[in-house]
Short mmCIF file of C-alpha atoms and ligand atoms in Angstrom, two decimals:
data_model
loop_
_atom_site.label_atom_id
_atom_site.label_comp_id
_atom_site.label_asym_id
_atom_site.label_seq_id
_atom_site.Cartn_x
_atom_site.Cartn_y
_atom_site.Cartn_z
CA MET A 1 233.83 159.01 23.40
CA GLU A 2 234.26 162.39 24.82
CA LEU A 3 237.56 164.42 24.61
CA ILE A 4 237.78 166.89 27.43
CA THR A 5 240.27 169.18 27.53
CA THR A 6 239.61 171.36 30.69
CA ILE A 7 239.46 170.42 34.50
CA ALA A 8 236.27 172.22 34.82
CA ASP A 9 234.56 170.08 31.91
CA ALA A 10 235.99 167.04 33.32
CA ARG A 11 234.64 167.37 36.84
CA ARG A 12 231.22 168.25 35.58
CA ARG A 13 230.87 165.31 33.68
CA LEU A 14 232.26 162.88 36.00
CA ASP A 15 230.26 164.37 38.97
CA THR A 16 227.28 163.55 36.76
CA ALA A 17 228.27 160.16 36.56
CA ARG A 18 228.59 159.68 40.07
CA THR A 19 225.65 161.26 41.11
CA SER A 20 223.57 158.50 38.82
CA GLY A 21 225.38 155.69 40.72
CA ALA A 22 228.37 155.20 38.39
CA GLN A 23 231.69 153.84 39.49
CA VAL A 24 234.36 155.78 37.86
CA GLY A 25 237.80 153.68 36.71
CA LEU A 26 240.67 155.94 36.03
CA VAL A 27 243.68 155.18 33.53
CA PRO A 28 246.28 157.82 33.98
CA THR A 29 248.79 158.07 30.59
CA MET A 30 251.06 160.10 28.90
CA GLY A 31 249.72 158.86 25.44
CA ALA A 32 251.78 157.09 22.68
CA LEU A 33 249.27 154.32 23.68
CA HIS A 34 250.24 150.69 23.13
CA ASP A 35 248.96 147.15 24.34
CA GLY A 36 250.50 147.81 28.09
CA HIS A 37 247.99 150.92 28.37
CA LEU A 38 245.10 149.26 26.62
CA SER A 39 245.40 146.32 29.29
CA LEU A 40 244.77 148.70 32.04
CA VAL A 41 241.59 150.06 30.00
CA ASP A 42 240.63 146.35 29.74
CA ALA A 43 240.86 146.03 33.31
CA ALA A 44 239.04 149.29 34.21
CA ARG A 45 236.11 148.20 31.61
CA ASP A 46 235.53 145.14 33.30
CA ALA A 47 235.02 146.55 37.10
CA CYS A 48 233.81 150.18 36.41
CA ASP A 49 230.94 151.57 34.79
CA VAL A 50 232.49 154.54 33.40
CA VAL A 51 236.19 154.70 32.22
CA ALA A 52 238.25 157.67 32.01
CA MET A 53 241.59 158.08 30.53
CA SER A 54 244.05 160.84 30.99
CA ILE A 55 246.78 161.81 28.33
CA PHE A 56 249.02 164.23 29.55
CA VAL A 57 252.72 164.41 29.32
CA ASN A 58 253.73 165.90 32.50
CA PRO A 59 256.32 168.10 32.50
CA LEU A 60 256.77 167.98 36.48
CA GLN A 61 258.14 164.17 36.00
CA PHE A 62 260.70 165.23 33.48
CA GLY A 63 264.25 166.36 34.77
CA ALA A 64 266.47 168.49 33.03
CA GLY A 65 268.20 167.16 29.94
CA GLU A 66 265.43 164.63 29.57
CA ASP A 67 263.16 163.63 26.57
CA LEU A 68 260.17 165.85 27.66
CA ASP A 69 260.27 167.64 23.90
CA ALA A 70 260.95 164.51 22.04
CA TYR A 71 258.34 162.15 24.13
CA PRO A 72 256.29 160.57 21.48
CA ARG A 73 252.88 162.39 21.04
CA ASP A 74 250.04 161.36 18.51
CA LEU A 75 246.67 162.15 19.90
CA ASP A 76 244.57 161.32 17.03
CA ARG A 77 245.75 157.96 17.18
CA ASP A 78 245.33 157.80 21.08
CA LEU A 79 241.93 158.88 20.67
CA ALA A 80 241.03 155.90 17.87
CA LEU A 81 242.65 153.44 20.41
CA ALA A 82 240.88 154.58 23.37
CA ASP A 83 237.66 154.47 21.62
CA GLU A 84 238.19 151.09 20.38
CA HIS A 85 238.88 149.92 23.54
CA GLY A 86 235.70 151.22 25.11
CA VAL A 87 236.96 154.26 27.11
CA ASP A 88 234.16 156.88 27.83
CA LEU A 89 236.12 159.87 28.14
CA VAL A 90 239.59 161.04 27.55
CA PHE A 91 240.89 164.10 29.53
CA ALA A 92 243.86 165.61 27.40
CA PRO A 93 244.23 168.86 29.23
CA THR A 94 247.20 171.45 27.90
CA VAL A 95 250.11 172.08 30.54
CA GLU A 96 248.44 175.47 30.79
CA GLU A 97 245.54 174.04 31.95
CA MET A 98 246.66 171.79 34.19
CA TYR A 99 249.47 174.01 35.87
CA ALA A 100 247.31 177.53 35.25
CA SER A 101 249.81 179.06 38.13
CA PRO A 102 253.16 178.27 39.05
CA THR A 103 252.96 175.12 40.96
CA LEU A 104 254.02 175.60 44.83
CA THR A 105 252.87 172.43 46.19
CA SER A 106 254.66 169.24 45.58
CA VAL A 107 253.35 165.79 46.78
CA VAL A 108 256.62 163.79 47.93
CA VAL A 109 257.05 160.23 49.38
CA PRO A 110 260.58 160.55 50.10
CA GLU A 111 261.30 157.16 51.64
CA LEU A 112 260.15 155.36 48.69
CA ALA A 113 261.46 157.74 45.92
CA SER A 114 265.21 158.01 46.73
CA THR A 115 266.33 154.73 45.38
CA MET A 116 266.51 153.04 41.90
CA GLU A 117 264.60 155.51 39.44
CA GLY A 118 264.51 157.99 42.33
CA ALA A 119 268.59 157.94 42.26
CA SER A 120 268.70 158.30 38.78
CA ARG A 121 266.01 161.00 38.44
CA PRO A 122 265.73 162.79 41.69
CA THR A 123 262.70 165.08 40.93
CA HIS A 124 260.55 162.56 39.03
CA PHE A 125 258.41 160.92 41.40
CA ALA A 126 257.53 164.40 43.21
CA GLY A 127 256.17 165.23 39.49
CA VAL A 128 254.27 161.93 39.37
CA ALA A 129 252.93 161.72 42.78
CA THR A 130 251.63 165.68 42.51
CA VAL A 131 250.13 165.05 39.04
CA VAL A 132 248.48 161.80 40.25
CA ALA A 133 246.96 163.45 43.23
CA LYS A 134 245.63 166.23 41.03
CA LEU A 135 243.94 163.71 38.76
CA PHE A 136 242.29 161.88 41.58
CA ASN A 137 241.17 165.32 42.69
CA ILE A 138 239.86 165.78 39.33
CA ALA A 139 238.21 162.83 38.46
CA GLY A 140 237.23 161.30 41.53
CA PRO A 141 237.64 157.69 40.52
CA CYS A 142 236.89 154.77 42.87
CA ARG A 143 239.72 152.76 41.24
CA ALA A 144 242.46 153.82 39.27
CA TYR A 145 244.77 151.73 36.97
CA PHE A 146 248.42 151.55 37.05
CA GLY A 147 250.81 149.12 35.39
CA GLU A 148 253.78 146.94 37.34
CA LYS A 149 255.72 147.93 34.37
CA ASP A 150 256.50 151.10 36.65
CA PHE A 151 256.57 149.28 39.76
CA GLN A 152 258.44 151.80 41.99
CA GLN A 153 255.86 154.42 40.63
CA LEU A 154 252.73 151.94 41.57
CA VAL A 155 254.08 151.77 45.24
CA ILE A 156 254.48 155.08 45.40
CA VAL A 157 251.06 155.99 44.32
CA ARG A 158 249.56 153.54 46.43
CA ARG A 159 251.00 154.94 49.46
CA MET A 160 250.31 158.28 48.60
CA ALA A 161 246.69 157.46 48.00
CA ALA A 162 246.73 155.67 51.59
CA ASP A 163 248.55 158.40 53.37
CA LEU A 164 246.48 161.00 52.06
CA SER A 165 243.14 159.34 52.52
CA PHE A 166 242.32 159.42 48.67
CA PRO A 167 239.03 157.13 48.45
CA VAL A 168 240.43 155.14 45.48
CA GLU A 169 241.52 151.61 45.31
CA VAL A 170 245.02 151.82 43.53
CA VAL A 171 245.09 148.53 41.04
CA GLY A 172 248.30 147.09 39.77
CA CYS A 173 248.08 145.36 36.44
CA PRO A 174 250.58 142.75 34.92
CA ILE A 175 253.37 143.94 32.46
CA VAL A 176 252.50 143.34 28.80
CA ARG A 177 255.32 142.08 27.11
CA GLU A 178 256.41 141.77 23.53
CA PRO A 179 256.92 137.93 22.34
CA ASP A 180 260.66 137.84 23.08
CA GLY A 181 260.00 139.34 26.49
CA LEU A 182 260.66 143.02 26.07
CA ALA A 183 258.17 145.01 28.22
CA ARG A 184 256.06 147.37 26.10
CA SER A 185 257.14 150.65 26.55
CA SER A 186 256.39 154.10 24.89
CA ARG A 187 260.04 154.60 24.65
CA ASN A 188 260.97 151.37 22.44
CA VAL A 189 260.22 153.32 19.63
CA TYR A 190 263.67 155.23 20.15
CA LEU A 191 265.58 151.78 19.73
CA SER A 192 267.66 151.52 16.89
CA PRO A 193 267.03 147.78 15.41
CA GLU A 194 270.40 146.49 17.06
CA GLU A 195 269.26 147.96 20.56
CA ARG A 196 265.94 146.47 20.01
CA ALA A 197 267.33 143.18 19.35
CA ALA A 198 269.65 143.64 22.77
CA ALA A 199 266.90 145.01 24.85
CA PRO A 200 265.12 141.64 25.93
CA VAL A 201 268.32 140.95 27.89
CA LEU A 202 266.60 142.74 30.75
CA HIS A 203 263.83 140.39 31.00
CA ARG A 204 266.48 137.34 30.67
CA ALA A 205 268.48 139.02 33.67
CA LEU A 206 265.01 138.98 35.77
CA GLU A 207 264.56 135.19 34.95
CA ARG A 208 267.85 134.50 35.89
CA GLY A 209 267.54 136.30 39.02
CA ARG A 210 263.94 134.33 39.51
CA ASP A 211 266.07 131.02 38.83
CA ALA A 212 268.89 131.70 41.10
CA ILE A 213 266.21 132.20 44.04
CA GLU A 214 264.33 129.30 42.98
CA SER A 215 267.27 126.90 42.99
CA GLY A 216 267.98 128.05 46.58
CA GLY A 217 269.71 131.34 46.44
CA ARG A 218 268.63 133.53 49.58
CA ASP A 219 271.56 136.29 49.43
CA ALA A 220 269.86 139.47 47.95
CA GLY A 221 273.29 140.65 47.01
CA MET A 222 274.45 137.40 44.97
CA VAL A 223 271.00 137.42 43.24
CA ALA A 224 271.36 140.97 42.33
CA ALA A 225 274.60 140.58 41.19
CA ALA A 226 273.80 137.52 38.79
CA MET A 227 270.90 139.81 37.32
CA ALA A 228 273.69 142.89 36.54
CA GLY A 229 276.20 140.21 35.20
CA LEU A 230 273.97 139.08 32.66
CA VAL A 231 272.68 142.85 31.60
CA THR A 232 276.58 143.96 31.68
CA SER A 233 277.28 141.24 29.35
CA GLU A 234 275.15 142.81 26.51
CA PRO A 235 277.53 145.38 25.15
CA LEU A 236 274.55 147.86 24.08
CA ALA A 237 273.25 147.80 27.51
CA GLN A 238 274.60 150.35 30.07
CA LEU A 239 273.17 148.99 33.35
CA ASP A 240 271.68 151.51 35.82
CA TYR A 241 270.77 149.22 38.78
CA ALA A 242 269.81 145.68 39.44
CA GLU A 243 268.13 145.28 42.67
CA VAL A 244 266.07 142.97 44.87
CA VAL A 245 263.64 144.74 47.34
CA ASP A 246 260.52 144.25 49.37
CA PRO A 247 257.43 144.63 46.89
CA VAL A 248 255.69 146.98 49.70
CA THR A 249 258.51 149.21 51.37
CA LEU A 250 261.02 148.81 48.64
CA ALA A 251 263.84 147.82 51.43
CA ARG A 252 266.65 145.64 50.41
CA PRO A 253 265.99 142.45 52.55
CA ASP A 254 269.46 140.60 53.37
CA ARG A 255 268.18 137.18 53.35
CA LEU A 256 265.34 136.55 50.83
CA GLU A 257 261.82 135.19 52.16
CA GLY A 258 258.18 135.62 51.41
CA GLU A 259 257.45 137.76 48.47
CA VAL A 260 260.43 139.98 46.63
CA ARG A 261 260.33 142.13 43.63
CA LEU A 262 263.20 142.06 41.23
CA LEU A 263 264.05 145.13 39.34
CA VAL A 264 266.37 146.15 36.54
CA ALA A 265 266.94 149.31 34.26
CA ALA A 266 269.43 150.20 31.63
CA ARG A 267 270.13 152.49 28.91
CA PHE A 268 270.25 151.16 25.27
CA GLY A 269 271.57 154.22 23.41
CA ARG A 270 269.48 156.95 24.43
CA PRO A 271 266.53 155.43 26.10
CA ARG A 272 266.49 154.17 29.58
CA LEU A 273 264.29 151.13 29.82
CA LEU A 274 262.89 149.34 33.19
CA ASP A 275 261.65 146.07 33.90
CA ASN A 276 260.65 144.07 37.30
CA LEU A 277 259.58 140.62 38.01
CA GLY A 278 257.74 139.41 41.44
CA VAL A 279 258.75 136.16 42.92
CA LEU A 280 257.30 134.23 45.91
CA VAL A 281 260.69 132.71 47.27
CA PRO A 282 259.92 128.95 48.13
CA GLU A 283 260.19 128.06 51.68
CA GLN A 284 263.17 125.87 52.59
CA GLY A 285 262.41 122.58 54.41
P1 AMP B 1 252.92 156.02 30.64
O1 AMP B 1 252.20 156.22 29.55
O2 AMP B 1 254.35 155.29 30.22
O3 AMP B 1 253.15 157.09 31.96
O4 AMP B 1 252.10 154.79 31.35
C1 AMP B 1 250.95 154.99 31.49
C2 AMP B 1 250.38 153.49 32.60
O5 AMP B 1 250.69 152.59 31.80
C3 AMP B 1 251.39 153.45 33.75
O6 AMP B 1 250.51 153.00 34.90
C4 AMP B 1 252.41 152.52 33.14
O7 AMP B 1 252.90 151.52 34.34
C5 AMP B 1 251.50 151.59 32.31
N1 AMP B 1 252.09 150.78 31.21
C6 AMP B 1 252.88 150.96 30.43
N2 AMP B 1 253.70 150.12 29.94
C7 AMP B 1 253.12 149.07 30.42
C8 AMP B 1 253.11 147.49 30.23
N3 AMP B 1 254.00 147.27 29.31
N4 AMP B 1 252.16 146.93 30.76
C9 AMP B 1 251.71 147.09 31.59
N5 AMP B 1 251.44 148.37 32.16
C10 AMP B 1 251.90 149.33 31.32
#
């Protein structure tokens, strides 16, 4: 496995691969790798000839006062894991390499970025969309792999790639969870033992929302309230939002039908954790 730290070298390496007919899969990450990230690598490995992973803690997607400096970083461990899982090259640039001059251009998808995560983190998705557009331009992947864990991000990246005609298929991969239901996240390391024990309430809230729909609930507000009620019953959780949305437009339907996505976010002490679940609303006869 190769470690590449400059944009020019990444381009050269991947241009050569493409010229020889290889299909390039890209797995963008911020490092601190866990089984969630590695599931994206496995999916890329199955479908592509060359698997490139980026490891870059992108300052543009952190707001003032967020955990940019404290974000967990361990490049040596990440490289060993990437190698074990068959990654061909890791692109791990410095901030100075990625943003050599002040970034005056920003990629924004305002209609999808103002609610949920975007309401709490107003500059976050512009930072994500901008760095992902740069990574697509640098790596030229034919497929790029993102986790459903960050569902709003996946929807925004997919839309950005389609709107800007990037020749890339954005592939969404299922959420990898701990045995008790907690979604794997690099930020789980911040949880105290008590917060860690409380955190699976997010997944239970989603299951409660799904159960409400499966037992006939069609009022989105009532389903959202059922999820919110369970999260707020946990003293260590501070609810941010509980929502039921359309999985493509992220609009909030009144009456539920077809496919919907349930999303929750809450703070447990310092870390803010997210989770979501897709539900196919049963047809009522
Ligand atoms: P991050 O390093 O947090 O930016 O995540 C990099 C990619 O891994 C994103 O596409 C995430 O959605 C994905 N990811 C993170 N955690 C999980 C998980 N538990 N299951 C599946 N994908 C995940």
